[in-house]
Every structure is written in structure tokens, then in C-alpha cells.
PDB file of C-alpha atoms in Angstrom:
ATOM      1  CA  UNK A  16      55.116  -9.237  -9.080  1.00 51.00           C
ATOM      2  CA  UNK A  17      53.456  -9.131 -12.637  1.00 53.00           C
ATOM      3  CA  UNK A  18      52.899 -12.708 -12.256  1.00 54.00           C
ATOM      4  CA  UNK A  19      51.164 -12.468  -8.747  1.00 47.00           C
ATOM      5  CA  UNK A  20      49.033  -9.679 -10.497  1.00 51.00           C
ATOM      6  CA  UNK A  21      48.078 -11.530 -12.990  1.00 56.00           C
ATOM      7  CA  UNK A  22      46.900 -14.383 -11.176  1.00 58.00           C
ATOM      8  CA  UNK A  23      44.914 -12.204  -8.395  1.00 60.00           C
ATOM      9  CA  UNK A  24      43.319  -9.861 -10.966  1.00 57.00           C
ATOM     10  CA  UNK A  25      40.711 -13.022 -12.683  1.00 55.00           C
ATOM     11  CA  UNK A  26      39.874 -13.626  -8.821  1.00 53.00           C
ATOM     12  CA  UNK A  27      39.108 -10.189  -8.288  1.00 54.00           C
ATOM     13  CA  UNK A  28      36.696 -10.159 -11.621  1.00 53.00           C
ATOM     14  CA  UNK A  29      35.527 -13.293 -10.623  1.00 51.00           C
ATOM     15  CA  UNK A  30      34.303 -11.565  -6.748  1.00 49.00           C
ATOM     16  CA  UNK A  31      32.987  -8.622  -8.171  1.00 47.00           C
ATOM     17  CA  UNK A  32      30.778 -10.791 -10.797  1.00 44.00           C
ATOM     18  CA  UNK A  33      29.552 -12.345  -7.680  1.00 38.00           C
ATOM     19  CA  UNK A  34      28.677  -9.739  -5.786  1.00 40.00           C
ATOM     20  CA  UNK A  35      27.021  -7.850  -8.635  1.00 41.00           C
ATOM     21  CA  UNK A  36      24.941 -10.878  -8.938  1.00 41.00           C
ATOM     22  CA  UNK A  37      23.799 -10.908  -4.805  1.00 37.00           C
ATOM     23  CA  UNK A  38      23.560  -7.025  -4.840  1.00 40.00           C
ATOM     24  CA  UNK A  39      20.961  -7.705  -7.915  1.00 36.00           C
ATOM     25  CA  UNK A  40      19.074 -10.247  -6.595  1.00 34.00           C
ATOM     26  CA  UNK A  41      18.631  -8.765  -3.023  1.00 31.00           C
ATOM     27  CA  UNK A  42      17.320  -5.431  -4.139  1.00 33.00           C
ATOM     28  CA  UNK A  43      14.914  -7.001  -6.522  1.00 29.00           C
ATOM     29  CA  UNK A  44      11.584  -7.923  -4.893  1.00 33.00           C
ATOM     30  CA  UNK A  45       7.949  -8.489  -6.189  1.00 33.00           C
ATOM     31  CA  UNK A  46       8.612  -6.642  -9.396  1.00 31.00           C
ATOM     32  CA  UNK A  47      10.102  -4.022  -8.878  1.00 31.00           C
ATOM     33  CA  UNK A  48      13.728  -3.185  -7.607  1.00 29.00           C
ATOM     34  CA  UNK A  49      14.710  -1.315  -4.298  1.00 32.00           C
ATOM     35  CA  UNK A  50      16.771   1.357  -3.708  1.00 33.00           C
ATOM     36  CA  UNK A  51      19.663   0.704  -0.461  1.00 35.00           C
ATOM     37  CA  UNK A  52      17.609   3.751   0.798  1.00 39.00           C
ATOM     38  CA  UNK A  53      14.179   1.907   0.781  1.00 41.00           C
ATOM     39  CA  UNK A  54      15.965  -1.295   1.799  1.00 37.00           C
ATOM     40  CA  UNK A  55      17.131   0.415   5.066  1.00 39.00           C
ATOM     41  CA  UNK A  56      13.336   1.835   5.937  1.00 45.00           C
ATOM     42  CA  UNK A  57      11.803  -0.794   5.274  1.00 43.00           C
ATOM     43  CA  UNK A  58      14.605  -3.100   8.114  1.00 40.00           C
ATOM     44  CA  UNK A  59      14.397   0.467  10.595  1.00 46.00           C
ATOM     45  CA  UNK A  60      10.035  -0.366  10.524  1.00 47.00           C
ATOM     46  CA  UNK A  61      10.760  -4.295  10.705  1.00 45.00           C
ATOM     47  CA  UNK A  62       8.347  -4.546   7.443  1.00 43.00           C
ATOM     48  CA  UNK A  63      11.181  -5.678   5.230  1.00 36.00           C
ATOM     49  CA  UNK A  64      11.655  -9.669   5.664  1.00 35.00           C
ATOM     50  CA  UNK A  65      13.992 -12.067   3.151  1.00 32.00           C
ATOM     51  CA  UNK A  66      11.860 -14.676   4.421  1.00 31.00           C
ATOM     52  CA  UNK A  67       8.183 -15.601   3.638  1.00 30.00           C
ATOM     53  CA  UNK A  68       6.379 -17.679   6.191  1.00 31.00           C
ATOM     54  CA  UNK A  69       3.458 -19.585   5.732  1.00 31.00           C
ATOM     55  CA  UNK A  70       0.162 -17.951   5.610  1.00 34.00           C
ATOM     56  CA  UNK A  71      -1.864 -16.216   2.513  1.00 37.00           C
ATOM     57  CA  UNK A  72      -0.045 -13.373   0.686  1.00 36.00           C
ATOM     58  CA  UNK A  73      -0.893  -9.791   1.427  1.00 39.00           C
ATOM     59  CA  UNK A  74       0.347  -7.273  -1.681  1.00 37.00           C
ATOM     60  CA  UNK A  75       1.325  -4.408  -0.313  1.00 38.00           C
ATOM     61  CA  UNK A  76       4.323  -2.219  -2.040  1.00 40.00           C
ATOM     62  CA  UNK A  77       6.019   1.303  -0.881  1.00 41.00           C
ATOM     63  CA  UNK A  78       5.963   4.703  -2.586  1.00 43.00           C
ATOM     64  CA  UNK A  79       9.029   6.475  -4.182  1.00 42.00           C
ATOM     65  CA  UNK A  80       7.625   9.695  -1.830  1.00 45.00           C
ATOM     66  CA  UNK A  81       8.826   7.359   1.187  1.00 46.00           C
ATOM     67  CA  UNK A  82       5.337   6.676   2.840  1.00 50.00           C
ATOM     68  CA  UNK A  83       5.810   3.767   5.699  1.00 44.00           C
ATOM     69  CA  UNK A  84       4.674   0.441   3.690  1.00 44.00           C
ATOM     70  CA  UNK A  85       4.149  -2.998   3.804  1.00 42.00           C
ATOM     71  CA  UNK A  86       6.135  -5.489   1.848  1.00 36.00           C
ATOM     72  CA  UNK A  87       4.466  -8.428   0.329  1.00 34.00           C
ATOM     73  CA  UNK A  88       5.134 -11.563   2.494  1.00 32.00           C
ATOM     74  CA  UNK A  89       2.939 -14.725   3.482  1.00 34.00           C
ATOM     75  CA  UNK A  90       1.034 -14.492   6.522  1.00 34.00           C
ATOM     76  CA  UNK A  91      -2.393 -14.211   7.705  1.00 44.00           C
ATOM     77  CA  UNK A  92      -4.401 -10.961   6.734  1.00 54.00           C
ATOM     78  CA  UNK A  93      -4.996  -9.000   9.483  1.00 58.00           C
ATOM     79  CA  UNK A  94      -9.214  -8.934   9.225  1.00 53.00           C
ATOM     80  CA  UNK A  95     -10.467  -6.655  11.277  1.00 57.00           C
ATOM     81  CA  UNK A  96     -13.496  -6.070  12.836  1.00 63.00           C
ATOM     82  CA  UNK A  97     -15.768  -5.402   9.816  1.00 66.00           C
ATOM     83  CA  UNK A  98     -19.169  -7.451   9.199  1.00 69.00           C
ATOM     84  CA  UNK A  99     -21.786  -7.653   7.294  1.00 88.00           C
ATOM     85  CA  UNK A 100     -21.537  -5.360   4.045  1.00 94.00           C
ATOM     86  CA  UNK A 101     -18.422  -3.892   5.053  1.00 95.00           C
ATOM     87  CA  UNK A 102     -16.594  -6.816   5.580  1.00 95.00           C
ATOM     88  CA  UNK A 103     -17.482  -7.757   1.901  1.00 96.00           C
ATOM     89  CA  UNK A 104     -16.850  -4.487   0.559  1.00 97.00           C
ATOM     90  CA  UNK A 105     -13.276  -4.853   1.929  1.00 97.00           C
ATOM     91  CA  UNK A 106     -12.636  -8.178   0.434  1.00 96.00           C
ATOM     92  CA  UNK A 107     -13.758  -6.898  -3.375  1.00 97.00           C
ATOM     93  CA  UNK A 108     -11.463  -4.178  -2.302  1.00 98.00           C
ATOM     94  CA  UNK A 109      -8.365  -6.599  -1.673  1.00 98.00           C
ATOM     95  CA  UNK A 110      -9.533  -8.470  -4.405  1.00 97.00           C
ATOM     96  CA  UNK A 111      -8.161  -5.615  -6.502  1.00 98.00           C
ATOM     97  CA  UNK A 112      -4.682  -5.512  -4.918  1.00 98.00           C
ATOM     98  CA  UNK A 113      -2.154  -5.620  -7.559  1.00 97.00           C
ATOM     99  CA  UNK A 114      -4.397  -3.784  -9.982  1.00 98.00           C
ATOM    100  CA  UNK A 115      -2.306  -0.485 -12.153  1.00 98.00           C
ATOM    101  CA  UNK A 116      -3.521   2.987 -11.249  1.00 98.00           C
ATOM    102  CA  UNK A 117      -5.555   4.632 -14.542  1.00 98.00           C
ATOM    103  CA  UNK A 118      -6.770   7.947 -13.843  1.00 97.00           C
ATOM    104  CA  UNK A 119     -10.963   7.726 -14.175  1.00 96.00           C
ATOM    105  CA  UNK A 120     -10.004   3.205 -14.316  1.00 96.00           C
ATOM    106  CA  UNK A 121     -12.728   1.793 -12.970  1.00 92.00           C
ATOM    107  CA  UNK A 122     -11.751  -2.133 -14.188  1.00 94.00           C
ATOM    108  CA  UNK A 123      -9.337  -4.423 -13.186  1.00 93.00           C
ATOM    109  CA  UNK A 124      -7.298  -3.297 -16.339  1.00 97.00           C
ATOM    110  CA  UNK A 125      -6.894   0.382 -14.580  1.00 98.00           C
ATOM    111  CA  UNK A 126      -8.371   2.244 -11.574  1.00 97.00           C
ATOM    112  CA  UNK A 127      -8.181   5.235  -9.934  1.00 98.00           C
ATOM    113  CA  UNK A 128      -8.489   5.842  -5.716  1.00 98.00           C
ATOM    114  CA  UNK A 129     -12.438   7.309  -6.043  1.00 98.00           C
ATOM    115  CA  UNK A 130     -13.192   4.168  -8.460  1.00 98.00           C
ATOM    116  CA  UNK A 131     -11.701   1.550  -6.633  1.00 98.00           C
ATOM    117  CA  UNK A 132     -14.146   2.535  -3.645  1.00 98.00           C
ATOM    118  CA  UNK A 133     -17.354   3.099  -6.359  1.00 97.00           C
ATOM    119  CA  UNK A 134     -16.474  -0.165  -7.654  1.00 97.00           C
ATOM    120  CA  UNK A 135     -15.717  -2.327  -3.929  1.00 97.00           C
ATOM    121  CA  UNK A 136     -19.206  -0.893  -2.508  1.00 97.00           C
ATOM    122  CA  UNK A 137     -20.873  -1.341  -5.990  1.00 96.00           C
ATOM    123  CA  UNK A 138     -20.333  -5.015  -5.807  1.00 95.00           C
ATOM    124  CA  UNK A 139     -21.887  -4.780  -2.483  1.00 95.00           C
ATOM    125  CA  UNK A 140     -25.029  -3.727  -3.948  1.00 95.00           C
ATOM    126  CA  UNK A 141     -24.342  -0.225  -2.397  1.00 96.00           C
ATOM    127  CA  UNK A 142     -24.500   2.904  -4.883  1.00 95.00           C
ATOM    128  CA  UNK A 143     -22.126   5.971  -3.738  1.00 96.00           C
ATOM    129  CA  UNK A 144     -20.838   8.884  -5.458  1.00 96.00           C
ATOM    130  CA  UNK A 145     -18.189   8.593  -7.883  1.00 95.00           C
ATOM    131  CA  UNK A 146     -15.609  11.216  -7.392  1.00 97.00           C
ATOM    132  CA  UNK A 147     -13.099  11.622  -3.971  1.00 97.00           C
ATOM    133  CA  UNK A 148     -15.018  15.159  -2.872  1.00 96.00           C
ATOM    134  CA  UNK A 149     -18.586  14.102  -3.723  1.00 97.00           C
ATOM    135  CA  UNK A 150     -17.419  10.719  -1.354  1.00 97.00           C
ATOM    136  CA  UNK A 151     -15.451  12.965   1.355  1.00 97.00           C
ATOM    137  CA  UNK A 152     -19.030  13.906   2.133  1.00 95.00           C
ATOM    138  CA  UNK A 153     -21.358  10.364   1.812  1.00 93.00           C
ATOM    139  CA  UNK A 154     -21.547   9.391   5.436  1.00 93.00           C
ATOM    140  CA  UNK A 155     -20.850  10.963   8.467  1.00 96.00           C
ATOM    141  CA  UNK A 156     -17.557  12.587   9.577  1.00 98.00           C
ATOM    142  CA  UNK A 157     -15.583  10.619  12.544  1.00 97.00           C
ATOM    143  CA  UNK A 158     -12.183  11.485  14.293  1.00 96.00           C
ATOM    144  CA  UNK A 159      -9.546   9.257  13.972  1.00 94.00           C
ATOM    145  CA  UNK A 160      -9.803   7.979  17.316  1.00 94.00           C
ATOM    146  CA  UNK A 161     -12.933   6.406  16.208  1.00 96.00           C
ATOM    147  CA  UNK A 162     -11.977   4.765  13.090  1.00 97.00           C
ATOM    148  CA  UNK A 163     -13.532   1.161  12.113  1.00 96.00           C
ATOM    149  CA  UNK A 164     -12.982  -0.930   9.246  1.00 97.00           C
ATOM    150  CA  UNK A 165     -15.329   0.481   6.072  1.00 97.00           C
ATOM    151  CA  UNK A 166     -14.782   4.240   7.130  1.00 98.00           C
ATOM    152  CA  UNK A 167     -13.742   6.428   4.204  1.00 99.00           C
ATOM    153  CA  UNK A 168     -10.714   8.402   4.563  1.00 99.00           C
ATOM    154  CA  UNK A 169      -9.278  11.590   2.888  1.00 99.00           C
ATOM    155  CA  UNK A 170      -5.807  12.718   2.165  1.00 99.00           C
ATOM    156  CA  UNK A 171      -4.491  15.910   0.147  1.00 98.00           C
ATOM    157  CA  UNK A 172      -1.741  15.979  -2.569  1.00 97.00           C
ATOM    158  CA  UNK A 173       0.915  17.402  -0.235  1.00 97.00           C
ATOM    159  CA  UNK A 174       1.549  17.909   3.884  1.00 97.00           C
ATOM    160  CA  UNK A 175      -1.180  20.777   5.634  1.00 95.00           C
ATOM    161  CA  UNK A 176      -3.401  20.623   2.225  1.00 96.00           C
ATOM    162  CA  UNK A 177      -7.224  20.757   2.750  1.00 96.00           C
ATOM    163  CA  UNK A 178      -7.611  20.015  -1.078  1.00 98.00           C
ATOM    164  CA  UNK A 179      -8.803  16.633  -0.976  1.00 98.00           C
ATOM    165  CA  UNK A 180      -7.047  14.255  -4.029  1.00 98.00           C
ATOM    166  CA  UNK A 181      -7.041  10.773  -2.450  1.00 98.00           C
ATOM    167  CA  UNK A 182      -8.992   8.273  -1.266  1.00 99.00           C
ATOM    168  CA  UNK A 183      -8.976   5.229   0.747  1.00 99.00           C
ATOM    169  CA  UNK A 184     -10.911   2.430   2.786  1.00 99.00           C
ATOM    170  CA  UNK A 185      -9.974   1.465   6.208  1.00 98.00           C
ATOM    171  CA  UNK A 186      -9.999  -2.582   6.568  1.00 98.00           C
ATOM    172  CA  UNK A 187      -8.246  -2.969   9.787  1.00 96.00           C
ATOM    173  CA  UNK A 188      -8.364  -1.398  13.433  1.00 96.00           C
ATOM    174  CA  UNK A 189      -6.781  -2.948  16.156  1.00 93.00           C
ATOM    175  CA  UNK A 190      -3.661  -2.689  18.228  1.00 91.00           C
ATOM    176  CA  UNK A 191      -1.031  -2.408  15.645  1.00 91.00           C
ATOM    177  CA  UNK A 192      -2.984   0.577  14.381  1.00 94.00           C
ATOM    178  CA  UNK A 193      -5.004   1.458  11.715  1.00 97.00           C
ATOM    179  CA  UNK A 194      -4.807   0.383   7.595  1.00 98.00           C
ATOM    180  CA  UNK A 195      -6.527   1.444   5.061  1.00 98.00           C
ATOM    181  CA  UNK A 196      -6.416   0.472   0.994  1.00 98.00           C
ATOM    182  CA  UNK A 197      -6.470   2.718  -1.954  1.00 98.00           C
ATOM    183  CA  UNK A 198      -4.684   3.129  -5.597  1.00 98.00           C
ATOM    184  CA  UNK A 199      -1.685   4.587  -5.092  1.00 97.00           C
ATOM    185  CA  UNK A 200      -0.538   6.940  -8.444  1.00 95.00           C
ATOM    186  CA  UNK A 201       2.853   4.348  -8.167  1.00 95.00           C
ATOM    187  CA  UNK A 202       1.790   0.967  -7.148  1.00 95.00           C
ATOM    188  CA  UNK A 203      -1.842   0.546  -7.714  1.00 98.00           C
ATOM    189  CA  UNK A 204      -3.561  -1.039  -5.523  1.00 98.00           C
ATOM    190  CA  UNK A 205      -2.081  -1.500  -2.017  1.00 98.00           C
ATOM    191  CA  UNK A 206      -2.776  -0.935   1.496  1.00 97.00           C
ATOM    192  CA  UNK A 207      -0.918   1.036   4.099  1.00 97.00           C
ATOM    193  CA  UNK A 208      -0.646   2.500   7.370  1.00 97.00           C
ATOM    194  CA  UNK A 209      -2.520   5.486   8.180  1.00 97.00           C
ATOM    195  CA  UNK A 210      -0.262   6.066  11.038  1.00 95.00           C
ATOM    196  CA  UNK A 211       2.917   6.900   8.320  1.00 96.00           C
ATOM    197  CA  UNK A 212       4.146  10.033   8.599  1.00 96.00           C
ATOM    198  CA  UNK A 213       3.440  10.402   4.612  1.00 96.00           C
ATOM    199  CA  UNK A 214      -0.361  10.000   5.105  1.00 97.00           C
ATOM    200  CA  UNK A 215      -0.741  11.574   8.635  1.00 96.00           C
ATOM    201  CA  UNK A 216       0.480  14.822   7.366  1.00 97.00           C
ATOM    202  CA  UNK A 217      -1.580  14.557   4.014  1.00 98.00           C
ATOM    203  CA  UNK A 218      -5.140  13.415   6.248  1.00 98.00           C
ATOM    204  CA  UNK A 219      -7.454  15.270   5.643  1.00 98.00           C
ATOM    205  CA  UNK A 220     -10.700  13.510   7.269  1.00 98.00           C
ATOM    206  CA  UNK A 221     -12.563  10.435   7.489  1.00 98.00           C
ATOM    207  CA  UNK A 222     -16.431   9.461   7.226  1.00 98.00           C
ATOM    208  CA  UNK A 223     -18.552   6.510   8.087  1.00 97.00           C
ATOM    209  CA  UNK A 224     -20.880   5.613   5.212  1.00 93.00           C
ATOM    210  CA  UNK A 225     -24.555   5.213   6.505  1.00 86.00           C
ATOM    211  CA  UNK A 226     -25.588   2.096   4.946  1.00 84.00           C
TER     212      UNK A 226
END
């Protein structure tokens, strides 16, 4: 019996070694490792994929307060309907994805929500306010129903708040519903679903800038 042991027991390391190894290199994606927990959202909304088809890369990350996200894989952008200045101030915008939050950043070294937008409509040639509040109220207010890509939209720090903290720009509308990119306090910048639970119950309103 002692012999038997002895000979199973360096398979048994050997299997576990193995499996440590898998269990590592599944949960570790894009930088940053997974939880099982986030694992299993991200497979229930069908945004989790092992695989990366061809098409261009689209950065998008999730948020340890469990907001519905994107995972990064290779596939056409969704564009939109945006033209003219918008549709350029929504490209400078994703030109920024991947860039580290920094409270008041307004570079590609750092950047805050309100500064992303200041810098993305900047680049446009278009001057707007440079703080989330004085923003909430450059343009004119539209229901969500209404949305288009460029609208401004305005989120609070926590469910039923009418504080506004957060900002973001919409870049898509169309069937599969409605994104929007911002710098996220976590992940920098990233774009997500407006239709998560996370940022429906933090929305606070949106506006259309009058350019």
C-alpha cells in the first residue's frame, strides 16, 4: 500500500501543478486578472470570449462594482451614426482608450471623466466647460429614448443620486443599444453599456451639445 502511495502521490503533484497553471492562465486577461465571479458575468452577458476574431481591437474592461462590460476582443467597432464633428470627437475619444484615470488628468499620462470630454471636443476645435456639472448643463437636455452618438451623459456616485460625479460620451446607438465612453476611477478609459444595471441606476441625465 505504501508503495502504491508513493507512486500515485508525484502524479497527484504533478496534476495539481497543471491545473494551477490553466486556472492562472484562464483568469488572466488584458492585464489584469479575473475573479471566477467576473468570469461567470461576463459568459451569463455572452461578452466574455477565449477567442479573438479578426477585426480591429476595441479596449473595453469591467469594474470591480460589477457594471455590465465589454471585454477586449478583435472585431469591428461598432460606429454609429455620428458625422461631422461628432464623429471626430468620438474617435479622439477612443483614441484615449487604455489611458489611467488621474483625478483633474487631462493628458494621455492621466485623465479624469470631465477632461477626457474637454480634451476629445477640444481637439475638435470645440471649447466646453471643464468640470462634469458646468458640462451636465452645455447643450440641451434629451431623454434617453432620444440618445445619438456625441450626447453627453450624467451618472451619480451611487443608485437614486442626483449628485452628478461622472461623465461620459455616447458613440454608438443602434439596435444592440446604446454605449457611451468615459474614465472609469478603475480602468481608465473604456466604454460601456448604458443599458447596465450599474449605470442605469446611477443616470442621472443626458444633453446634446449645440455645436
Amino acid at each position: 500500500m505504501g508503495r502504491v502511495t508513493t507512486k500515485i502521490l508525484p502524479v497527484l503533484l504533478l496534476t495539481l501543478l497543471v491545473l494551477a497553471g490553466c486556472n492562472r492562465k484562464l483568469n488572466y486577461r488584458d492585464g489584469q486578472y479575473r475573479s471566477a465571479r467576473e468570469m461567470v458575468r461576463l459568459k451569463k452577458t455572452g461578452r466574455y470570449s477565449s477567442s479573438r476574431p479578426t477585426g480591429k481591437s476595441k479596449t473595453i474592461g469591467t469594474t470591480s462594482s460589477g457594471a455590465r462590460t465589454k471585454v477586449v476582443t478583435k472585431r469591428p467597432l461598432r460606429t454609429g451614426n455620428a458625422t461631422g464633428t461628432l464623429a471626430s470627437v468620438i474617435e479622439t475619444a477612443r483614441s484615449y482608450q487604455g489611458t489611467p484615470y488621474l483625478y483633474g488628468g487631462t493628458t494621455r499620462l492621466g485623465l479624469d471623466c470631465s477632461g477626457l470630454l474637454q480634451l476629445s471636443f477640444g481637439e475638435a476645435g470645440v471649447s466646453i466647460p471643464r468640470s462634469s456639472n458646468e458640462q451636465a448643463v452645455w447643450g440641451i437636455p434629451v431623454r434617453t429614448t432620444e440618445l445619438r452618438p456625441g450626447d453627453l451623459v450624467f451618472f451619480g456616485a451611487s443608485p437614486g443620486s442626483r449628485t452628478i460625479t461622472h461623465v461620459g460620451l455616447v458613440t454608438v446607438v443602434d439596435d444592440e443599444g446604446v454605449d457611451f465612453i468615459h474614465a472609469s476611477t478603475s480602468l481608465g478609459v473604456v466604454e460601456n453599456s448604458l443599458e447596465s444595471d450599474y449605470y442605469l441606476s446611477r443616470f442621472i441625465r443626458a444633453v446634446r451639445p449645440q455645436l
